[in-house]
Every structure is written in structure tokens, then in C-alpha cells.
PDB file of C-alpha atoms and ligand atoms in Angstrom:
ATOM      1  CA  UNK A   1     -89.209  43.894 -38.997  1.00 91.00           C
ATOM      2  CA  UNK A   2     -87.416  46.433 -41.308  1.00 95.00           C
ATOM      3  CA  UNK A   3     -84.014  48.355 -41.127  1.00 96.00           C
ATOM      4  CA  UNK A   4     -83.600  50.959 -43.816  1.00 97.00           C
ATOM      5  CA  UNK A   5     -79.607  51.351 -45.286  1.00 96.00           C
ATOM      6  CA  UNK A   6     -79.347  54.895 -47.121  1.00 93.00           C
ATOM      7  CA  UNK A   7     -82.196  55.097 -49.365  1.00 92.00           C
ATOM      8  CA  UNK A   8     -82.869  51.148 -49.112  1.00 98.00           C
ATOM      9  CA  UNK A   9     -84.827  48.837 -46.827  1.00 98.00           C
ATOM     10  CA  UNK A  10     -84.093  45.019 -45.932  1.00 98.00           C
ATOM     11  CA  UNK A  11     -86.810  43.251 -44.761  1.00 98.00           C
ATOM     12  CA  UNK A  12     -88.181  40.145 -43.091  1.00 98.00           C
ATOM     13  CA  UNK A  13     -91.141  38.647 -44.000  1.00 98.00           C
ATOM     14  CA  UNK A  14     -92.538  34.879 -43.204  1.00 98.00           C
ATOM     15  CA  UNK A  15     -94.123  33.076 -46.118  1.00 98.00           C
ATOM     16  CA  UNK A  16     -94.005  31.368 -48.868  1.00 98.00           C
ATOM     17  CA  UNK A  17     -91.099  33.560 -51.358  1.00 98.00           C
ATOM     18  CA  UNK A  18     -93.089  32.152 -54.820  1.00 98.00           C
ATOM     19  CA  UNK A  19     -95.994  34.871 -53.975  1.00 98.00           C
ATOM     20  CA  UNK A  20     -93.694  37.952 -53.998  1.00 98.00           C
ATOM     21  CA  UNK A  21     -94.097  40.514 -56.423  1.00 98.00           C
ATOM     22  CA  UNK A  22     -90.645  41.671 -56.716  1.00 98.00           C
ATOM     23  CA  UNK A  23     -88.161  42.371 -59.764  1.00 98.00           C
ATOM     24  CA  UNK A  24     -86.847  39.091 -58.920  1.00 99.00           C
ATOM     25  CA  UNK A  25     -86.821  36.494 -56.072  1.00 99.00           C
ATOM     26  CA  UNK A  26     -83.838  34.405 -55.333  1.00 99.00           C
ATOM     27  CA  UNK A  27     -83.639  30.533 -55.803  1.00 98.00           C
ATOM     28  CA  UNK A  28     -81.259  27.921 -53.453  1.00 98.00           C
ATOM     29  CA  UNK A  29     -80.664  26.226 -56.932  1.00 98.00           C
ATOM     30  CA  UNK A  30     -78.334  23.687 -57.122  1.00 97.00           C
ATOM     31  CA  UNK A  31     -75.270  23.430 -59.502  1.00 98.00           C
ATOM     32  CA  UNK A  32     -77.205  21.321 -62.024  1.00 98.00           C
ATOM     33  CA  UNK A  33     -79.631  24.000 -62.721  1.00 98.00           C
ATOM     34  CA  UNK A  34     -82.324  21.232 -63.384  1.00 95.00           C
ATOM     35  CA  UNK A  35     -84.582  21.817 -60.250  1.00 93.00           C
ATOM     36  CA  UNK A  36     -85.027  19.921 -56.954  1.00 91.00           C
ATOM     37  CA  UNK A  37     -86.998  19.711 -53.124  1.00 95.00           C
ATOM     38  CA  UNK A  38     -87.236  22.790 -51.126  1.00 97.00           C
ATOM     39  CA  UNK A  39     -87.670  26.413 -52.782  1.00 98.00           C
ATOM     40  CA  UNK A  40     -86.729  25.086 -55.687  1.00 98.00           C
ATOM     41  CA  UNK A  41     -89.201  23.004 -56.033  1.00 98.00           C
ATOM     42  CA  UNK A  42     -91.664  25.046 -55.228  1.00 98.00           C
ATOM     43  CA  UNK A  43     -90.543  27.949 -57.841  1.00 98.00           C
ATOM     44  CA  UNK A  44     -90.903  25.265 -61.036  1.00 98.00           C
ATOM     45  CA  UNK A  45     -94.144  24.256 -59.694  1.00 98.00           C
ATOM     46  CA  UNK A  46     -95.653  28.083 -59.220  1.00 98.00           C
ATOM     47  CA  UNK A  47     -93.394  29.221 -62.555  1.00 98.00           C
ATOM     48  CA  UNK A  48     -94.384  27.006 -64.585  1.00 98.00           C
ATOM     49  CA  UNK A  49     -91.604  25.243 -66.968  1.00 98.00           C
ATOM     50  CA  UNK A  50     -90.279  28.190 -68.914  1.00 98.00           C
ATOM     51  CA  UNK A  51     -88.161  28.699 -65.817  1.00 98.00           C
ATOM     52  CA  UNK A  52     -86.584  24.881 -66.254  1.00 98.00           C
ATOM     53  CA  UNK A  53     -86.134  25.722 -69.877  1.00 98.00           C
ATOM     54  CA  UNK A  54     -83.996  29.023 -69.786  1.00 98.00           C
ATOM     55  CA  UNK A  55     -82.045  27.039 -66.498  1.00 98.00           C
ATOM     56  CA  UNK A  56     -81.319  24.226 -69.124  1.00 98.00           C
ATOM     57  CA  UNK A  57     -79.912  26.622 -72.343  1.00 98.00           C
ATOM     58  CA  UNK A  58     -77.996  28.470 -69.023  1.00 98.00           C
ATOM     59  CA  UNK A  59     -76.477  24.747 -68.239  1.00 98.00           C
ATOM     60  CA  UNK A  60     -75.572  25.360 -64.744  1.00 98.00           C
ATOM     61  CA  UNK A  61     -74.201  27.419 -62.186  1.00 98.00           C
ATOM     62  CA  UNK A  62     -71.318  27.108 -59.692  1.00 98.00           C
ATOM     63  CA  UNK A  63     -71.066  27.511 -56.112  1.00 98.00           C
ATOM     64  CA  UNK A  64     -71.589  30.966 -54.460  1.00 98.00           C
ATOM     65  CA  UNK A  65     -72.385  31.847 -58.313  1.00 99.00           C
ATOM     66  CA  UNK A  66     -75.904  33.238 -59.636  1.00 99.00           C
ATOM     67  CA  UNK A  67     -77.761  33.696 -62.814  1.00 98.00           C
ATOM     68  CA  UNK A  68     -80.942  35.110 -64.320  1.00 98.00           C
ATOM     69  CA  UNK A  69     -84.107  33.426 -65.860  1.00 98.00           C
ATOM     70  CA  UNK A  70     -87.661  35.644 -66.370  1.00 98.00           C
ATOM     71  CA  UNK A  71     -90.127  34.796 -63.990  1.00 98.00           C
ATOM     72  CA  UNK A  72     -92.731  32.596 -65.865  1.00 98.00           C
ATOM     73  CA  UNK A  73     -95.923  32.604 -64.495  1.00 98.00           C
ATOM     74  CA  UNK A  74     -94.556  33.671 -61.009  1.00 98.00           C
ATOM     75  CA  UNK A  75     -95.680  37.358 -59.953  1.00 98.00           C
ATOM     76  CA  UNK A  76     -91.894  37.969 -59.586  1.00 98.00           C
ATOM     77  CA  UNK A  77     -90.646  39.138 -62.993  1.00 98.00           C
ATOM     78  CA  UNK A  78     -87.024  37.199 -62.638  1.00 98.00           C
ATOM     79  CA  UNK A  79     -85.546  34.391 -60.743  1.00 98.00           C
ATOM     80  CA  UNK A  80     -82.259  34.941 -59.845  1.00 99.00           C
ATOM     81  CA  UNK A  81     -81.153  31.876 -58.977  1.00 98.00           C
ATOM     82  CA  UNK A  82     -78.070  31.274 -56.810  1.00 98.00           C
ATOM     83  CA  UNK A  83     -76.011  28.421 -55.494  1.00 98.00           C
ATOM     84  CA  UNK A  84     -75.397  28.132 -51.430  1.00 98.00           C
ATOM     85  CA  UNK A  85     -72.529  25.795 -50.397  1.00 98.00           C
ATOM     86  CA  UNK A  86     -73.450  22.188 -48.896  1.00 98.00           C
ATOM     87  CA  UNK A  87     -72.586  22.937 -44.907  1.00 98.00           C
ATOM     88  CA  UNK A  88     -69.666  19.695 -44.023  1.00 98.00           C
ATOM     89  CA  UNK A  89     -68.613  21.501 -40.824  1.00 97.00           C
ATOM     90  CA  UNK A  90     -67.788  24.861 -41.775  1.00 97.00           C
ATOM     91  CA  UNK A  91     -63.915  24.463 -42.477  1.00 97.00           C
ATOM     92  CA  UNK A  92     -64.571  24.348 -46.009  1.00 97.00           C
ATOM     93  CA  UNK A  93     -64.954  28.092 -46.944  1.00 98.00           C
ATOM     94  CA  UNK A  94     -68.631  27.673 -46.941  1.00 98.00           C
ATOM     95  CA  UNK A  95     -69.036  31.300 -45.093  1.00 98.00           C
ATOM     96  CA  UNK A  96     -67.414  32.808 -47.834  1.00 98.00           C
ATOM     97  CA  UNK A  97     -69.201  30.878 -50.710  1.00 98.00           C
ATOM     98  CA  UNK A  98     -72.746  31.766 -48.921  1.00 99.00           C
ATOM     99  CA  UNK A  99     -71.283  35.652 -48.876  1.00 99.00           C
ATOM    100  CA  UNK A 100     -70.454  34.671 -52.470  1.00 99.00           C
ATOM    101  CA  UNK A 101     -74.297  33.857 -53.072  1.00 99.00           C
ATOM    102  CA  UNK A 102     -75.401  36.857 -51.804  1.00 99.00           C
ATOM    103  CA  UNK A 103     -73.483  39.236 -53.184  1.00 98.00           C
ATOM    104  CA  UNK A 104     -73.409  37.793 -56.624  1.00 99.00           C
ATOM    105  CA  UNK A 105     -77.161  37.635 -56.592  1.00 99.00           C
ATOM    106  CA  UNK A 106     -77.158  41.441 -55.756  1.00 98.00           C
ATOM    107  CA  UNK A 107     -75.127  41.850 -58.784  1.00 98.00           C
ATOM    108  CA  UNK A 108     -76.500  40.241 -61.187  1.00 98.00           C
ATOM    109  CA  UNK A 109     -79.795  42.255 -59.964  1.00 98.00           C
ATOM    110  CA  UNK A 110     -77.721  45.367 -60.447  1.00 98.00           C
ATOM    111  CA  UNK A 111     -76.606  44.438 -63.460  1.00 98.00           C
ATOM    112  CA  UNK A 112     -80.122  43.384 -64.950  1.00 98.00           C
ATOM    113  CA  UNK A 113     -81.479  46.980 -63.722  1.00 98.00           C
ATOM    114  CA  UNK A 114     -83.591  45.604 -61.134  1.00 98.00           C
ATOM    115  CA  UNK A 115     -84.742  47.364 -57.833  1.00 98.00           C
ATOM    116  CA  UNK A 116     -86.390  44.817 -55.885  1.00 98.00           C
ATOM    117  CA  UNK A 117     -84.874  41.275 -55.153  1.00 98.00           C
ATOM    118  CA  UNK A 118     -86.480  38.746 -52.262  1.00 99.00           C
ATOM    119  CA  UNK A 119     -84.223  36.143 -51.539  1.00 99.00           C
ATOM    120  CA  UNK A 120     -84.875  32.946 -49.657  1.00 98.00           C
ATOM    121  CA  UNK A 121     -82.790  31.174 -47.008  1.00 98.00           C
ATOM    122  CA  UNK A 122     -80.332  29.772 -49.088  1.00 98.00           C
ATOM    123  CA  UNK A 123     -78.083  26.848 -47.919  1.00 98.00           C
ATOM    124  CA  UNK A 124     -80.600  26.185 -44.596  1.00 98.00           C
ATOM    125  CA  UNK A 125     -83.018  23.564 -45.578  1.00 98.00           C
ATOM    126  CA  UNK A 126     -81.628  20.025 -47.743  1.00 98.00           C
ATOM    127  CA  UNK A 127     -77.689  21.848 -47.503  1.00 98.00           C
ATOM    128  CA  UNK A 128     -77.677  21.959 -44.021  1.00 98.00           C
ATOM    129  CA  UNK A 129     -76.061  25.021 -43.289  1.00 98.00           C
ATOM    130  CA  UNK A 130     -77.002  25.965 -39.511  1.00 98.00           C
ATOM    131  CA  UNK A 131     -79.932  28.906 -39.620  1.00 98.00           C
ATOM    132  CA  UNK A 132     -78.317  30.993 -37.130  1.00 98.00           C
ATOM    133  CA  UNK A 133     -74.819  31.308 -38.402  1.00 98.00           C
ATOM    134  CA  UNK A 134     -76.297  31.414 -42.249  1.00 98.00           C
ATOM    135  CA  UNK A 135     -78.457  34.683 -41.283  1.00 98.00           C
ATOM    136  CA  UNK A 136     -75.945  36.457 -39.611  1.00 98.00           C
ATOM    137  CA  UNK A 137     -73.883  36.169 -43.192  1.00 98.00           C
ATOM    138  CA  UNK A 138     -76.787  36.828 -45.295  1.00 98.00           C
ATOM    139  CA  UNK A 139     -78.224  39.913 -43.542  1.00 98.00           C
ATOM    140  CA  UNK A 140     -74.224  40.973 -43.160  1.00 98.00           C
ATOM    141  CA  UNK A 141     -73.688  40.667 -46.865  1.00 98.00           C
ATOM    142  CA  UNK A 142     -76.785  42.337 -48.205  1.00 98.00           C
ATOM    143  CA  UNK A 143     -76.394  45.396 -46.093  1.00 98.00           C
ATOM    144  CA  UNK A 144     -72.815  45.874 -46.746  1.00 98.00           C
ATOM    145  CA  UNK A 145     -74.119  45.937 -50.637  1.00 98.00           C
ATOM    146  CA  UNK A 146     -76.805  48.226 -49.789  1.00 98.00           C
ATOM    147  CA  UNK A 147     -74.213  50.302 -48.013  1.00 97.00           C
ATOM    148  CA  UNK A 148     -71.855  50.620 -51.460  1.00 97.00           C
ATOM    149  CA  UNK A 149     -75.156  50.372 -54.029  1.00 97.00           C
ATOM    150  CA  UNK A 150     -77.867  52.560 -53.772  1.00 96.00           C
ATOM    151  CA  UNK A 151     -79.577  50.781 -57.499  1.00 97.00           C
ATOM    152  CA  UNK A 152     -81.870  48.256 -55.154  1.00 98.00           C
ATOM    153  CA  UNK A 153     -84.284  49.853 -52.754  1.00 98.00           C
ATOM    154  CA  UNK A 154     -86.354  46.475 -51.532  1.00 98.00           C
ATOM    155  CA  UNK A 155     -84.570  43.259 -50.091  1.00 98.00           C
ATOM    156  CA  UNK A 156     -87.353  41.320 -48.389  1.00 98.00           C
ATOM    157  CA  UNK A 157     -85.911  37.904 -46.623  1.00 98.00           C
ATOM    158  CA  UNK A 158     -89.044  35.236 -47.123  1.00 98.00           C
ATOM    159  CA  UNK A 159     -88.615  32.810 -44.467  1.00 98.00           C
ATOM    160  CA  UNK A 160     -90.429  29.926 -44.608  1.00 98.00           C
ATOM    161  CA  UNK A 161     -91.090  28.462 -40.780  1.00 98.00           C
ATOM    162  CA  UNK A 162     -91.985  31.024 -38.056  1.00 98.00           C
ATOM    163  CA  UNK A 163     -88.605  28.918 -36.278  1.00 98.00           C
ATOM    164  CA  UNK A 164     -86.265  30.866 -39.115  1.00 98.00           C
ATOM    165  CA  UNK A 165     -88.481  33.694 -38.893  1.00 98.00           C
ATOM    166  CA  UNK A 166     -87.142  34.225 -35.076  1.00 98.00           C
ATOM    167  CA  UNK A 167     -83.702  33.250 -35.876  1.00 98.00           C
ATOM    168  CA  UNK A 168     -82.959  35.939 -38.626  1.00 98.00           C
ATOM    169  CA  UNK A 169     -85.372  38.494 -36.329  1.00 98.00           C
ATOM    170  CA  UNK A 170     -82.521  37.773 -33.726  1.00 98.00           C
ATOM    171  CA  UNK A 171     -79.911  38.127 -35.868  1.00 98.00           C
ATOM    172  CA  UNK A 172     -81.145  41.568 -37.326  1.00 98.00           C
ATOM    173  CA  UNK A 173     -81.678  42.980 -34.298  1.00 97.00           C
ATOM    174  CA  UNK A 174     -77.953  42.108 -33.612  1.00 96.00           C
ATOM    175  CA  UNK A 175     -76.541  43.451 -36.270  1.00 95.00           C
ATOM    176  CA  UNK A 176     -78.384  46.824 -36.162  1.00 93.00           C
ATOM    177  CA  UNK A 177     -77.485  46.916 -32.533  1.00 87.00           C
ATOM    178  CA  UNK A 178     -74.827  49.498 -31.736  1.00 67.00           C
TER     179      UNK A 178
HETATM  180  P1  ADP B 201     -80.777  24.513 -49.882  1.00 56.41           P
HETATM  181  O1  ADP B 201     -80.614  23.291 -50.743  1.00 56.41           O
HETATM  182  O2  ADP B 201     -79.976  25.704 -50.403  1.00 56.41           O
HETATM  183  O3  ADP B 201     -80.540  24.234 -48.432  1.00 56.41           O
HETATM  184  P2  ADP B 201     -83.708  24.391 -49.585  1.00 56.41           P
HETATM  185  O4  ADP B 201     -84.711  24.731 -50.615  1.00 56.41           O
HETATM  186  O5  ADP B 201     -83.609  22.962 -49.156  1.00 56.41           O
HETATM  187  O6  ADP B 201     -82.294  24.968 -50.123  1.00 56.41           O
HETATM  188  O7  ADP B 201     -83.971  25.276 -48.292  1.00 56.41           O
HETATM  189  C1  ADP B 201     -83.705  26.632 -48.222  1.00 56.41           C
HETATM  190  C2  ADP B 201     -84.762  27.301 -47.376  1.00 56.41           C
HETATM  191  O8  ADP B 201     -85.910  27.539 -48.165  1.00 56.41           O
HETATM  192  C3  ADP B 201     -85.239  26.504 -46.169  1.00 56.41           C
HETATM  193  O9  ADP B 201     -85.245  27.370 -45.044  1.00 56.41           O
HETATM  194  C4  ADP B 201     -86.665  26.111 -46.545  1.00 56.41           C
HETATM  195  O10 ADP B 201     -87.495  26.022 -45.405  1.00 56.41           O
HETATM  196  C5  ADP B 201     -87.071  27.282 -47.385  1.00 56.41           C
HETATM  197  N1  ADP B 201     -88.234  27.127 -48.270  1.00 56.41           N
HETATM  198  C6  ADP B 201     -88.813  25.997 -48.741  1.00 56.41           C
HETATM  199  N2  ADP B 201     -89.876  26.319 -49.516  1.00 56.41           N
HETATM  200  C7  ADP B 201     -89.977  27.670 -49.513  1.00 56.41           C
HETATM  201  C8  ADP B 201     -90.881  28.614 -50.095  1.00 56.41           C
HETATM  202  N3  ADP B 201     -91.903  28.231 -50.863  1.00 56.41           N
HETATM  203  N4  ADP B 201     -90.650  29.947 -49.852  1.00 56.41           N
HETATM  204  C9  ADP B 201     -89.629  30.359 -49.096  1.00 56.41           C
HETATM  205  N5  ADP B 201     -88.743  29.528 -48.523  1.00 56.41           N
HETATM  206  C10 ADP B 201     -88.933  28.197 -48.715  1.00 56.41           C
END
């Protein structure tokens, strides 16, 4: 499923994010920096530890922040990665922080020239932020930056389960409604 925004399309794929061939994909990092479970995970292992290297000389990275390493061995040629809010009800200005994730992501793509930027789910998995709520923000976010920035032409979502797949196919088709 695809929904183009000006000159710029938003996708969603299902998969696993580590095989894109983007300018960058995004990491659900944590503040540390220094790796973890999930996507995380999963990029160190496929990037190999150059990735864990620039993160540590970075140092870390605060909520609804991002930054920038290369892409080691990934196909990608950048990991942007970015720091979701742990979910504790949703009273604790965790919508805006995951906003915050997005859009600063975007930037820093903007500001690093790139045109191409898959993100993951971010918050969903160990932060527990609920899927259905969380891709109604992230699919809001990116196309109201696609809307003011015309720089990046490809935002694929890569979502890992077909469950999430459905979920942000929902909320898509919501959004682009009317
Ligand atoms: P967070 O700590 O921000 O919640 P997680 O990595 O625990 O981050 O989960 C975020 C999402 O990433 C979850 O939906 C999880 O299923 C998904 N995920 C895990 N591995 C991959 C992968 N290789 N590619 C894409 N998404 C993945």
C-alpha cells in the first residue's frame, strides 16, 4: 500500500527493515546508544560493529531525539537512529515525544541530504506503546513533513509481523480517507 504526498511516496512494506536499500533506515535506539533486543538488535548484528562504534563517540541520544551513524555493512547507507518514548499510560507526553521521533528523524535526513529514509515501528515492541495509536502518529507526522519538505521522495514503513502490517494498513487508509 502506497499514498503519494506532492512529489513523495510513503509506503508500507512487511519485512525485516535491515534489508532495505535506502539512504538510511531508522533505529528504535534507546537513550544509551549502546544497542539492545528488537530492531536494534538486529541492525548491530546485520551492520556489523562500526555502527556500535560511531553510537559510542555520539554518547547517546534523548527522547523523541535522533542522530546519524553510516550504515556499515547494512545495504542502507545511514542509520538514523531515533529514540521512541517508553508507553506508562499515555499521560506522559509520549504522543508528542513519538511525533518528536519522527520528525526529528526526517530532519536529520534532510539535513544529511538524504532522499530515502525507512523507518521501523518505533516505541511498539519492548516500549510498549500500543500499535494502533503509535501508527496513527507516525503516518500523521511523516506526511505532514512530506507536506512542508519536498527533499525526501521514499518513506517506506518496514513492519515486522503481518499483525502491525494490518494495523498501520488500517490506519493509512484512515488517514487518506476524506
Ligand atoms: P522499542 O524499544 O522502540 O519498542 P523494539 O525494537 O522493541 O523497539 O520494537 C519496535 C518494532 O520493531 C516492533 O514492532 C518489532 O516487531 C519491530 N522489529 C523487530 N525486529 C525488526 C526488524 N528486523 N525489522 C523491522 N522491524 C523489526
Amino acid at each position: 500500500m502506497r499514498v503519494t504526498i506532492n512529489q513523495s511516496t510513503v509506503e508500507l512494506v512487511q519485512g525485516d527493515i535491515t534489508t532495505q536499500d535506502t539512504d538510511a533506515i531508522v533505529n528504535a535506539a534507546n537513550a544509551s546508544l549502546r544497542g539492545g533486543g528488537g530492531v536494534d538488535g538486529a541492525i548491530h548484528r546485520a551492520g556489523g560493529p562500526q555502527i556500535l562504534e560511531e553510537c559510542k563517540t555520539i554518547g547517546g541520544c534523548k527522547t523523541g531525539d535522533a542522530v546519524i551513524t553510516t550504515g556499515g555493512e547494512l545495504p542502507a547507507r545511514h542509520v538514523i537512529h531515533t529514540v521512541g518514548p517508553v508507553y506508562r499510560g499515555g499521560r506522559e507526553g509520549e504522543a508528542e515525544l513519538l511525533a518528536s521521533a519522527y520528525r526529528r528523524s526526517l530532519e536529520v535526513a534532510s539535513e544529511n541530504g538524504l532522499s530515502s529514509v525507512a523507518f521501523a515501528s518505533i516505541s511498539t515492541g519492548a516500549y510498549g506503546y500500543p500499535v494502533a495509536e503509535a501508527s496513527r502518529i507516525a503516518l500523521r507526522t511523516v506526511m505532514e513533513y512530506l507536506r512542508a519538505h519536498t527533499d525526501i521522495s521514499l518513506v517506506p514503513f518496514v513492519l515486522f509481523s503481518a499483525a502491525d502490517f494490518e494495523v498501520y494498513k488500517e490506519a493509512l487508509a484512515e488517514l487518506t480517507a476524506g
